[in-house]
Amino acid sequence: MVVEKMPYMKSVAIVLVIGAGSRYEEEKHQGISHLIEHMLFKGTNQRKNTLEISQVIEGIGGEINAYTSKETTQLYVKVPQEQFKVAFDVLADIVLNSLMRREDLYKEKKIILEEIKKYQDIPEELVEILLDQIIWKNHPLGKSILGDEKSIRNIQREDLLSYIDEFYRPNNLVISVTGNIKVAEVILQIKKCFKRMKEGEIKKYIPAYDNQNISLIGIRFKKTNQTHLSFGFPGISRLSPDKYSMDLLDIILGSGLSSRLFQEIRVKKSLAYDIHSFIQYFNDISSFNIYVGTDSSKTKEAIHTTLEELRKIKEDNLKEEELRKAKEMYKGALSLNLENTLSRAFWLGNKMFLYGRPLTFDEVRGRIEEVKVEDIQRLAQNIFIKNKINLSIVGPFKEKRDKEEYNSLLQQL
């Protein structure tokens, strides 16, 4: 549990972080974490269906939802301060008392199958799905959070109940509450609502390792006007002391309109409408990803220019002033984000789940300030290596014909 009193706010946010995500799943039940997330909102004895659950929260001006990642399932609610007990009761009810009815499961499986088809139809999403399959081949991290058609059809009610029994445990759960609330009131609600939840042994995930030694390319033909590219490089764990250097490298290269990639590829050379970088962090590894959406006739030049920017930062062209600006951007964005009760509850809950204690803003700010130019360069040299490049391409290309040609481009790094 982590609670932060924000007496100047009119709202309270509650986040439940459960250590159950797609990397914990058996292949035959791939997508079960996400399916359970959906099923939690289908009804309890107290609130019979999705409408009754949502009306309790939305009827008081609040919001309630959930999402699933590769490592966690997170449920959240934000309500006016005086409605804290109501909101907490609803969250506890759906986590502890969901009925998981067979008829609801049948309907929800059909909805998720449509969701899978939807993402296959969106090139920007498909290119990231393909990249994960390349980087994490034959590993749960390479599997879609949604599952696939076969695995979703395989999942039965008994599988849901067994998975919940295994992972929905107090020693695998963090409750994060922020806003105009007293700690004693939160403790009282936790004791009241979660007293029957029992601790148990939690299944471990399969570790991921960086053992890549050749560049890899995947091409998916799709009749599109644009070509969608996604580069991925195996990186450091989110628990690494170099995490803040990694975050700053991401900001410098591809975060925002002032980033190197945006300025060079979109502003100066007009090679792409959208280009940005992002990091997928996990407990044992990460991937540093760069997305580019470009005209198909400019694909080769876009790849060349992207790699050129990575080469530059490896070769020590980062200046103190550029790093200083990135630090200010990092600290400023984090500070603004943490003004919101819900964002703060997510931040504190995830920090507690990962580190066993909530990090303070001053602590994080201090670690950001400690990063030096040479830390960024060292990290770039260790990550942006040509035999560790993974590239996914979605567009009007044929794999066999074009793969060799694009692979030769990657050797420029």
Short mmCIF file of C-alpha atoms in Angstrom, two decimals:
data_model
loop_
_atom_site.label_atom_id
_atom_site.label_comp_id
_atom_site.label_asym_id
_atom_site.label_seq_id
_atom_site.Cartn_x
_atom_site.Cartn_y
_atom_site.Cartn_z
CA MET A 1 0.00 0.00 0.00
CA VAL A 2 1.10 3.55 -0.71
CA VAL A 3 -0.90 6.66 0.16
CA GLU A 4 -0.06 10.28 -0.56
CA LYS A 5 -2.22 13.01 0.90
CA MET A 6 -2.84 15.92 -1.49
CA PRO A 7 -5.06 18.19 0.65
CA TYR A 8 -5.35 20.89 -2.02
CA MET A 9 -7.07 18.49 -4.46
CA LYS A 10 -10.80 17.87 -4.82
CA SER A 11 -10.37 14.32 -6.08
CA VAL A 12 -9.11 10.93 -4.97
CA ALA A 13 -7.50 8.36 -7.27
CA ILE A 14 -7.13 4.66 -6.53
CA VAL A 15 -4.88 2.34 -8.57
CA LEU A 16 -4.54 -1.41 -8.08
CA VAL A 17 -1.33 -2.85 -9.55
CA ILE A 18 -1.43 -6.63 -9.95
CA GLY A 19 1.62 -8.59 -11.08
CA ALA A 20 -0.20 -10.45 -13.85
CA GLY A 21 0.63 -9.71 -17.48
CA SER A 22 1.18 -11.49 -20.75
CA ARG A 23 4.74 -12.60 -20.02
CA TYR A 24 3.43 -14.86 -17.25
CA GLU A 25 1.06 -16.75 -19.54
CA GLU A 26 1.28 -20.25 -20.97
CA GLU A 27 1.23 -20.27 -24.76
CA LYS A 28 -2.08 -22.13 -24.91
CA HIS A 29 -3.68 -19.41 -22.76
CA GLN A 30 -1.99 -16.41 -24.35
CA GLY A 31 -4.13 -13.32 -23.78
CA ILE A 32 -5.73 -14.56 -20.54
CA SER A 33 -4.49 -11.59 -18.45
CA HIS A 34 -6.17 -9.15 -20.82
CA LEU A 35 -9.31 -11.29 -21.08
CA ILE A 36 -9.64 -11.33 -17.28
CA GLU A 37 -9.26 -7.54 -17.23
CA HIS A 38 -12.31 -7.34 -19.51
CA MET A 39 -14.27 -9.94 -17.53
CA LEU A 40 -13.76 -8.07 -14.23
CA PHE A 41 -16.25 -5.48 -15.46
CA LYS A 42 -18.97 -7.97 -16.43
CA GLY A 43 -20.69 -8.23 -13.09
CA THR A 44 -20.71 -9.29 -9.44
CA ASN A 45 -23.54 -10.37 -7.15
CA GLN A 46 -23.77 -6.79 -5.95
CA ARG A 47 -23.55 -5.11 -9.38
CA LYS A 48 -24.96 -7.40 -12.05
CA ASN A 49 -23.33 -6.06 -15.23
CA THR A 50 -21.04 -3.50 -16.85
CA LEU A 51 -23.76 -0.86 -16.82
CA GLU A 52 -24.37 -1.12 -13.09
CA ILE A 53 -20.63 -1.01 -12.35
CA SER A 54 -19.96 2.00 -14.58
CA GLN A 55 -23.06 3.91 -13.45
CA VAL A 56 -21.94 3.88 -9.82
CA ILE A 57 -18.73 5.72 -10.73
CA GLU A 58 -19.82 7.77 -13.73
CA GLY A 59 -22.99 8.79 -11.88
CA ILE A 60 -20.84 10.69 -9.38
CA GLY A 61 -18.66 12.28 -12.08
CA GLY A 62 -15.81 9.82 -11.79
CA GLU A 63 -13.96 7.53 -14.18
CA ILE A 64 -13.11 3.83 -13.95
CA ASN A 65 -11.10 1.61 -16.26
CA ALA A 66 -8.23 -0.86 -16.49
CA TYR A 67 -5.42 -1.94 -18.77
CA THR A 68 -3.08 -4.87 -19.20
CA SER A 69 0.62 -4.76 -20.00
CA LYS A 70 3.21 -7.48 -20.41
CA GLU A 71 4.00 -7.44 -16.69
CA THR A 72 0.97 -6.05 -14.87
CA THR A 73 -2.79 -5.59 -14.85
CA GLN A 74 -3.88 -2.22 -13.47
CA LEU A 75 -7.34 -1.08 -12.44
CA TYR A 76 -8.06 2.51 -11.57
CA VAL A 77 -10.75 4.90 -10.49
CA LYS A 78 -10.85 8.66 -9.92
CA VAL A 79 -13.74 10.30 -8.06
CA PRO A 80 -14.59 13.39 -6.02
CA GLN A 81 -12.96 13.16 -2.61
CA GLU A 82 -16.19 12.58 -0.69
CA GLN A 83 -16.93 9.47 -2.81
CA PHE A 84 -13.76 7.59 -1.84
CA LYS A 85 -15.53 4.77 0.04
CA VAL A 86 -17.92 4.14 -2.85
CA ALA A 87 -15.07 4.00 -5.38
CA PHE A 88 -12.93 1.72 -3.23
CA ASP A 89 -15.86 -0.64 -2.68
CA VAL A 90 -16.49 -0.89 -6.44
CA LEU A 91 -12.84 -1.71 -7.24
CA ALA A 92 -12.61 -4.27 -4.45
CA ASP A 93 -15.91 -5.83 -5.51
CA ILE A 94 -14.89 -6.40 -9.13
CA VAL A 95 -11.46 -7.77 -8.17
CA LEU A 96 -12.75 -10.12 -5.47
CA ASN A 97 -16.28 -10.99 -6.54
CA SER A 98 -16.47 -11.04 -10.32
CA LEU A 99 -18.80 -13.83 -11.42
CA MET A 100 -16.91 -14.79 -14.58
CA ARG A 101 -20.12 -16.15 -16.13
CA ARG A 102 -19.79 -18.49 -19.10
CA GLU A 103 -22.22 -16.46 -21.19
CA ASP A 104 -20.18 -13.29 -20.58
CA LEU A 105 -16.97 -15.11 -21.45
CA TYR A 106 -18.46 -16.29 -24.74
CA LYS A 107 -19.41 -12.72 -25.68
CA GLU A 108 -16.15 -11.16 -24.52
CA LYS A 109 -14.02 -13.63 -26.45
CA LYS A 110 -15.78 -12.50 -29.63
CA ILE A 111 -15.07 -8.86 -28.76
CA ILE A 112 -11.38 -9.55 -28.20
CA LEU A 113 -11.13 -11.44 -31.48
CA GLU A 114 -12.45 -8.29 -33.16
CA GLU A 115 -9.91 -6.23 -31.22
CA ILE A 116 -7.11 -8.47 -32.55
CA LYS A 117 -8.35 -7.94 -36.12
CA LYS A 118 -8.55 -4.20 -35.56
CA TYR A 119 -4.88 -3.89 -34.63
CA GLN A 120 -3.88 -6.05 -37.58
CA ASP A 121 -5.59 -3.46 -39.79
CA ILE A 122 -3.68 -0.48 -38.32
CA PRO A 123 -0.18 -0.33 -39.87
CA GLU A 124 1.24 1.78 -37.01
CA GLU A 125 0.17 -0.93 -34.55
CA LEU A 126 1.03 -3.88 -36.77
CA VAL A 127 4.62 -2.71 -37.24
CA GLU A 128 5.14 -2.69 -33.45
CA ILE A 129 3.54 -6.13 -33.06
CA LEU A 130 5.90 -7.44 -35.76
CA LEU A 131 8.92 -5.81 -34.10
CA ASP A 132 8.18 -7.49 -30.76
CA GLN A 133 7.99 -10.84 -32.53
CA ILE A 134 11.41 -10.22 -34.06
CA ILE A 135 13.17 -8.98 -30.90
CA TRP A 136 11.64 -11.51 -28.51
CA LYS A 137 11.32 -14.50 -30.81
CA ASN A 138 10.18 -17.67 -29.00
CA HIS A 139 9.74 -15.71 -25.76
CA PRO A 140 6.53 -14.56 -24.01
CA LEU A 141 7.59 -10.91 -24.46
CA GLY A 142 7.20 -11.42 -28.20
CA LYS A 143 3.59 -12.50 -27.84
CA SER A 144 0.69 -10.08 -28.17
CA ILE A 145 -1.00 -8.95 -24.96
CA LEU A 146 -4.30 -9.64 -26.73
CA GLY A 147 -3.41 -13.24 -27.54
CA ASP A 148 -4.27 -14.80 -30.88
CA GLU A 149 -7.39 -16.41 -32.31
CA LYS A 150 -6.44 -19.96 -31.30
CA SER A 151 -5.43 -19.14 -27.72
CA ILE A 152 -8.50 -16.96 -27.05
CA ARG A 153 -10.82 -19.70 -28.28
CA ASN A 154 -9.00 -22.18 -26.01
CA ILE A 155 -9.59 -20.26 -22.77
CA GLN A 156 -12.42 -21.56 -20.59
CA ARG A 157 -14.02 -20.26 -17.39
CA GLU A 158 -12.01 -22.71 -15.27
CA ASP A 159 -8.80 -21.26 -16.75
CA LEU A 160 -9.83 -17.75 -15.70
CA LEU A 161 -10.59 -18.84 -12.14
CA SER A 162 -7.32 -20.77 -11.87
CA TYR A 163 -5.29 -17.80 -13.17
CA ILE A 164 -7.02 -15.39 -10.77
CA ASP A 165 -6.40 -17.75 -7.87
CA GLU A 166 -2.71 -17.94 -8.78
CA PHE A 167 -1.95 -14.25 -9.37
CA TYR A 168 -4.59 -12.15 -7.59
CA ARG A 169 -2.92 -12.35 -4.19
CA PRO A 170 -2.14 -9.63 -1.59
CA ASN A 171 1.60 -10.34 -1.93
CA ASN A 172 1.25 -9.66 -5.68
CA LEU A 173 -0.81 -6.48 -5.33
CA VAL A 174 -0.09 -2.82 -4.62
CA ILE A 175 -2.88 -0.40 -3.72
CA SER A 176 -2.00 3.21 -4.46
CA VAL A 177 -4.20 6.09 -3.29
CA THR A 178 -3.60 9.79 -3.81
CA GLY A 179 -5.66 12.90 -3.15
CA ASN A 180 -7.53 14.55 -0.32
CA ILE A 181 -7.66 11.47 1.88
CA LYS A 182 -6.40 10.31 5.28
CA VAL A 183 -4.09 7.29 5.54
CA ALA A 184 -6.19 5.83 8.36
CA GLU A 185 -9.27 5.89 6.12
CA VAL A 186 -7.45 3.97 3.39
CA ILE A 187 -6.20 1.36 5.85
CA LEU A 188 -9.72 0.91 7.18
CA GLN A 189 -11.11 0.27 3.69
CA ILE A 190 -8.32 -2.19 2.80
CA LYS A 191 -8.94 -4.20 5.96
CA LYS A 192 -12.69 -4.15 5.35
CA CYS A 193 -12.63 -5.09 1.66
CA PHE A 194 -9.53 -7.25 1.20
CA LYS A 195 -9.41 -9.20 4.47
CA ARG A 196 -10.35 -12.50 2.82
CA MET A 197 -7.70 -12.31 0.09
CA LYS A 198 -5.00 -14.85 0.99
CA GLU A 199 -1.29 -14.77 0.22
CA GLY A 200 0.22 -17.48 -1.96
CA GLU A 201 3.26 -18.41 -4.01
CA ILE A 202 3.43 -16.42 -7.26
CA LYS A 203 4.60 -17.99 -10.51
CA LYS A 204 7.83 -16.49 -11.88
CA TYR A 205 8.19 -15.29 -15.47
CA ILE A 206 10.75 -16.64 -17.94
CA PRO A 207 13.78 -14.29 -17.90
CA ALA A 208 14.74 -12.46 -21.10
CA TYR A 209 18.37 -12.13 -22.19
CA ASP A 210 20.18 -10.08 -24.78
CA ASN A 211 21.98 -12.75 -26.80
CA GLN A 212 21.44 -11.24 -30.24
CA ASN A 213 24.45 -11.26 -32.57
CA ILE A 214 22.98 -10.52 -36.03
CA SER A 215 20.64 -7.83 -37.32
CA LEU A 216 17.10 -9.01 -38.01
CA ILE A 217 14.44 -7.73 -40.40
CA GLY A 218 10.76 -8.57 -40.74
CA ILE A 219 8.64 -7.33 -43.64
CA ARG A 220 4.84 -7.52 -43.75
CA PHE A 221 3.24 -6.67 -47.06
CA LYS A 222 0.33 -4.26 -46.79
CA LYS A 223 -1.07 -2.11 -49.54
CA THR A 224 -0.51 1.29 -47.93
CA ASN A 225 0.44 4.76 -49.13
CA GLN A 226 3.04 5.05 -46.38
CA THR A 227 5.74 2.68 -45.26
CA HIS A 228 5.89 2.12 -41.51
CA LEU A 229 9.27 1.36 -39.95
CA SER A 230 10.10 0.39 -36.40
CA PHE A 231 13.68 -0.06 -35.17
CA GLY A 232 14.30 -1.92 -31.92
CA PHE A 233 17.49 -2.42 -29.91
CA PRO A 234 17.76 -4.62 -26.79
CA GLY A 235 18.47 -2.39 -23.80
CA ILE A 236 18.82 -2.22 -20.05
CA SER A 237 16.40 -3.28 -17.33
CA ARG A 238 14.13 -0.66 -15.78
CA LEU A 239 15.90 -1.52 -12.51
CA SER A 240 19.33 -0.58 -13.92
CA PRO A 241 21.15 2.44 -12.43
CA ASP A 242 21.49 3.64 -16.04
CA LYS A 243 17.72 4.01 -16.45
CA TYR A 244 17.79 7.81 -16.17
CA SER A 245 20.58 7.99 -18.75
CA MET A 246 18.39 5.83 -21.02
CA ASP A 247 15.40 8.13 -20.49
CA LEU A 248 17.51 11.17 -21.37
CA LEU A 249 18.87 9.44 -24.47
CA ASP A 250 15.27 8.85 -25.54
CA ILE A 251 14.38 12.53 -24.98
CA ILE A 252 17.40 13.76 -26.94
CA LEU A 253 16.83 11.44 -29.88
CA GLY A 254 13.12 11.18 -30.36
CA SER A 255 10.87 12.81 -27.77
CA GLY A 256 9.08 15.93 -28.96
CA LEU A 257 9.44 18.47 -31.75
CA SER A 258 12.91 19.57 -30.63
CA SER A 259 14.40 16.06 -30.71
CA ARG A 260 17.22 15.21 -33.10
CA LEU A 261 15.26 12.70 -35.15
CA PHE A 262 12.25 14.99 -35.56
CA GLN A 263 14.37 17.98 -36.54
CA GLU A 264 16.58 16.08 -38.97
CA ILE A 265 14.07 13.71 -40.57
CA ARG A 266 10.86 15.74 -40.58
CA VAL A 267 11.87 19.40 -40.38
CA LYS A 268 15.10 19.50 -42.40
CA LYS A 269 14.67 16.64 -44.87
CA SER A 270 10.86 16.17 -45.00
CA LEU A 271 11.29 12.39 -44.95
CA ALA A 272 8.47 11.60 -42.50
CA TYR A 273 5.34 13.03 -41.01
CA ASP A 274 5.71 11.06 -37.77
CA ILE A 275 8.96 10.01 -36.15
CA HIS A 276 9.53 9.36 -32.49
CA SER A 277 11.37 7.07 -30.10
CA PHE A 278 10.13 5.25 -27.01
CA ILE A 279 11.37 2.65 -24.55
CA GLN A 280 9.66 -0.59 -23.57
CA TYR A 281 10.96 -1.27 -20.07
CA PHE A 282 10.78 -4.63 -18.35
CA ASN A 283 12.21 -5.92 -15.06
CA ASP A 284 15.09 -7.73 -16.75
CA ILE A 285 15.58 -5.99 -20.13
CA SER A 286 14.12 -3.29 -22.40
CA SER A 287 13.92 -2.30 -26.02
CA PHE A 288 14.78 1.14 -27.38
CA ASN A 289 12.36 1.67 -30.26
CA ILE A 290 12.15 4.23 -33.06
CA TYR A 291 9.05 4.56 -35.25
CA VAL A 292 9.11 6.23 -38.67
CA GLY A 293 6.15 6.74 -41.01
CA THR A 294 7.48 7.70 -44.45
CA ASP A 295 6.56 7.79 -48.11
CA SER A 296 7.42 4.42 -49.65
CA SER A 297 9.75 6.06 -52.17
CA LYS A 298 11.77 7.56 -49.29
CA THR A 299 12.13 4.40 -47.21
CA LYS A 300 15.84 3.84 -47.85
CA GLU A 301 16.73 7.46 -47.19
CA ALA A 302 14.68 7.45 -43.98
CA ILE A 303 16.52 4.33 -42.75
CA HIS A 304 19.90 5.82 -43.69
CA THR A 305 19.20 9.15 -41.96
CA THR A 306 17.87 7.49 -38.80
CA LEU A 307 20.99 5.34 -38.49
CA GLU A 308 23.16 8.39 -39.16
CA GLU A 309 21.64 10.15 -36.14
CA LEU A 310 22.35 7.11 -33.96
CA ARG A 311 25.92 7.03 -35.21
CA LYS A 312 26.41 10.72 -34.38
CA ILE A 313 25.39 10.35 -30.76
CA LYS A 314 27.67 7.33 -30.43
CA GLU A 315 30.59 9.38 -31.73
CA ASP A 316 30.48 12.02 -29.00
CA ASN A 317 28.64 14.94 -30.60
CA LEU A 318 26.41 15.50 -27.55
CA LYS A 319 27.08 18.84 -25.86
CA GLU A 320 26.49 19.85 -22.24
CA GLU A 321 23.87 22.41 -23.25
CA GLU A 322 21.80 19.82 -25.13
CA LEU A 323 21.92 17.48 -22.14
CA ARG A 324 20.94 20.31 -19.80
CA LYS A 325 17.86 21.07 -21.93
CA ALA A 326 16.90 17.39 -21.95
CA LYS A 327 17.17 17.27 -18.15
CA GLU A 328 14.91 20.30 -17.79
CA MET A 329 12.41 18.74 -20.18
CA TYR A 330 12.46 15.47 -18.22
CA LYS A 331 12.01 17.11 -14.82
CA GLY A 332 9.39 19.55 -16.08
CA ALA A 333 7.25 16.90 -17.78
CA LEU A 334 7.41 14.66 -14.71
CA SER A 335 6.52 17.54 -12.39
CA LEU A 336 3.50 18.54 -14.49
CA ASN A 337 2.34 14.93 -14.77
CA LEU A 338 2.47 14.45 -11.01
CA GLU A 339 0.09 17.36 -10.40
CA ASN A 340 -2.76 15.02 -11.38
CA THR A 341 -4.03 12.65 -8.67
CA LEU A 342 -4.51 9.73 -11.06
CA SER A 343 -1.09 10.11 -12.71
CA ARG A 344 0.50 10.37 -9.28
CA ALA A 345 -1.31 7.24 -8.08
CA PHE A 346 -0.02 5.32 -11.11
CA TRP A 347 3.51 6.62 -10.58
CA LEU A 348 3.62 5.79 -6.87
CA GLY A 349 1.90 2.43 -7.29
CA ASN A 350 4.29 1.27 -9.99
CA LYS A 351 7.33 2.49 -8.07
CA MET A 352 6.13 0.62 -4.99
CA PHE A 353 5.48 -2.53 -7.02
CA LEU A 354 8.93 -2.42 -8.65
CA TYR A 355 11.16 -1.08 -5.90
CA GLY A 356 9.24 -1.97 -2.75
CA ARG A 357 8.96 1.72 -1.83
CA PRO A 358 7.73 4.91 -3.51
CA LEU A 359 10.49 7.12 -4.90
CA THR A 360 10.12 10.82 -4.20
CA PHE A 361 10.24 13.46 -6.90
CA ASP A 362 13.36 14.96 -5.28
CA GLU A 363 15.05 11.54 -5.42
CA VAL A 364 14.32 11.15 -9.12
CA ARG A 365 15.34 14.71 -9.85
CA GLY A 366 18.66 14.08 -8.12
CA ARG A 367 19.31 10.98 -10.24
CA ILE A 368 18.49 12.90 -13.42
CA GLU A 369 20.95 15.63 -12.45
CA GLU A 370 23.71 13.06 -11.87
CA VAL A 371 23.72 11.93 -15.52
CA LYS A 372 26.75 13.11 -17.51
CA VAL A 373 27.42 13.44 -21.23
CA GLU A 374 29.75 10.46 -21.12
CA ASP A 375 26.99 8.32 -19.54
CA ILE A 376 24.74 8.99 -22.53
CA GLN A 377 27.51 8.27 -25.01
CA ARG A 378 28.53 5.04 -23.26
CA LEU A 379 24.93 3.85 -23.26
CA ALA A 380 24.46 4.73 -26.93
CA GLN A 381 27.63 2.83 -27.83
CA ASN A 382 26.42 -0.23 -25.90
CA ILE A 383 22.90 -0.23 -27.37
CA PHE A 384 23.11 1.06 -30.96
CA ILE A 385 25.15 -1.78 -32.43
CA LYS A 386 24.62 -2.95 -35.99
CA ASN A 387 24.40 -6.63 -35.12
CA LYS A 388 21.69 -5.82 -32.55
CA ILE A 389 19.38 -3.89 -34.89
CA ASN A 390 15.87 -5.22 -35.30
CA LEU A 391 13.76 -3.63 -38.02
CA SER A 392 10.13 -4.25 -38.86
CA ILE A 393 8.61 -2.88 -42.08
CA VAL A 394 4.94 -2.70 -43.00
CA GLY A 395 4.19 -1.46 -46.48
CA PRO A 396 4.04 -2.39 -50.18
CA PHE A 397 7.15 -4.61 -50.11
CA LYS A 398 7.86 -8.29 -50.62
CA GLU A 399 9.96 -9.96 -47.95
CA LYS A 400 12.23 -12.16 -50.07
CA ARG A 401 12.93 -9.50 -52.68
CA ASP A 402 13.59 -6.56 -50.35
CA LYS A 403 15.03 -8.10 -47.17
CA GLU A 404 18.62 -8.45 -48.38
CA GLU A 405 18.70 -4.91 -49.71
CA TYR A 406 17.47 -3.40 -46.44
CA ASN A 407 19.82 -5.55 -44.42
CA SER A 408 22.79 -4.02 -46.26
CA LEU A 409 21.55 -0.56 -45.20
CA LEU A 410 21.61 -1.56 -41.55
CA GLN A 411 25.34 -2.27 -41.74
CA GLN A 412 25.96 1.48 -42.00
CA LEU A 413 25.55 1.91 -38.24
#
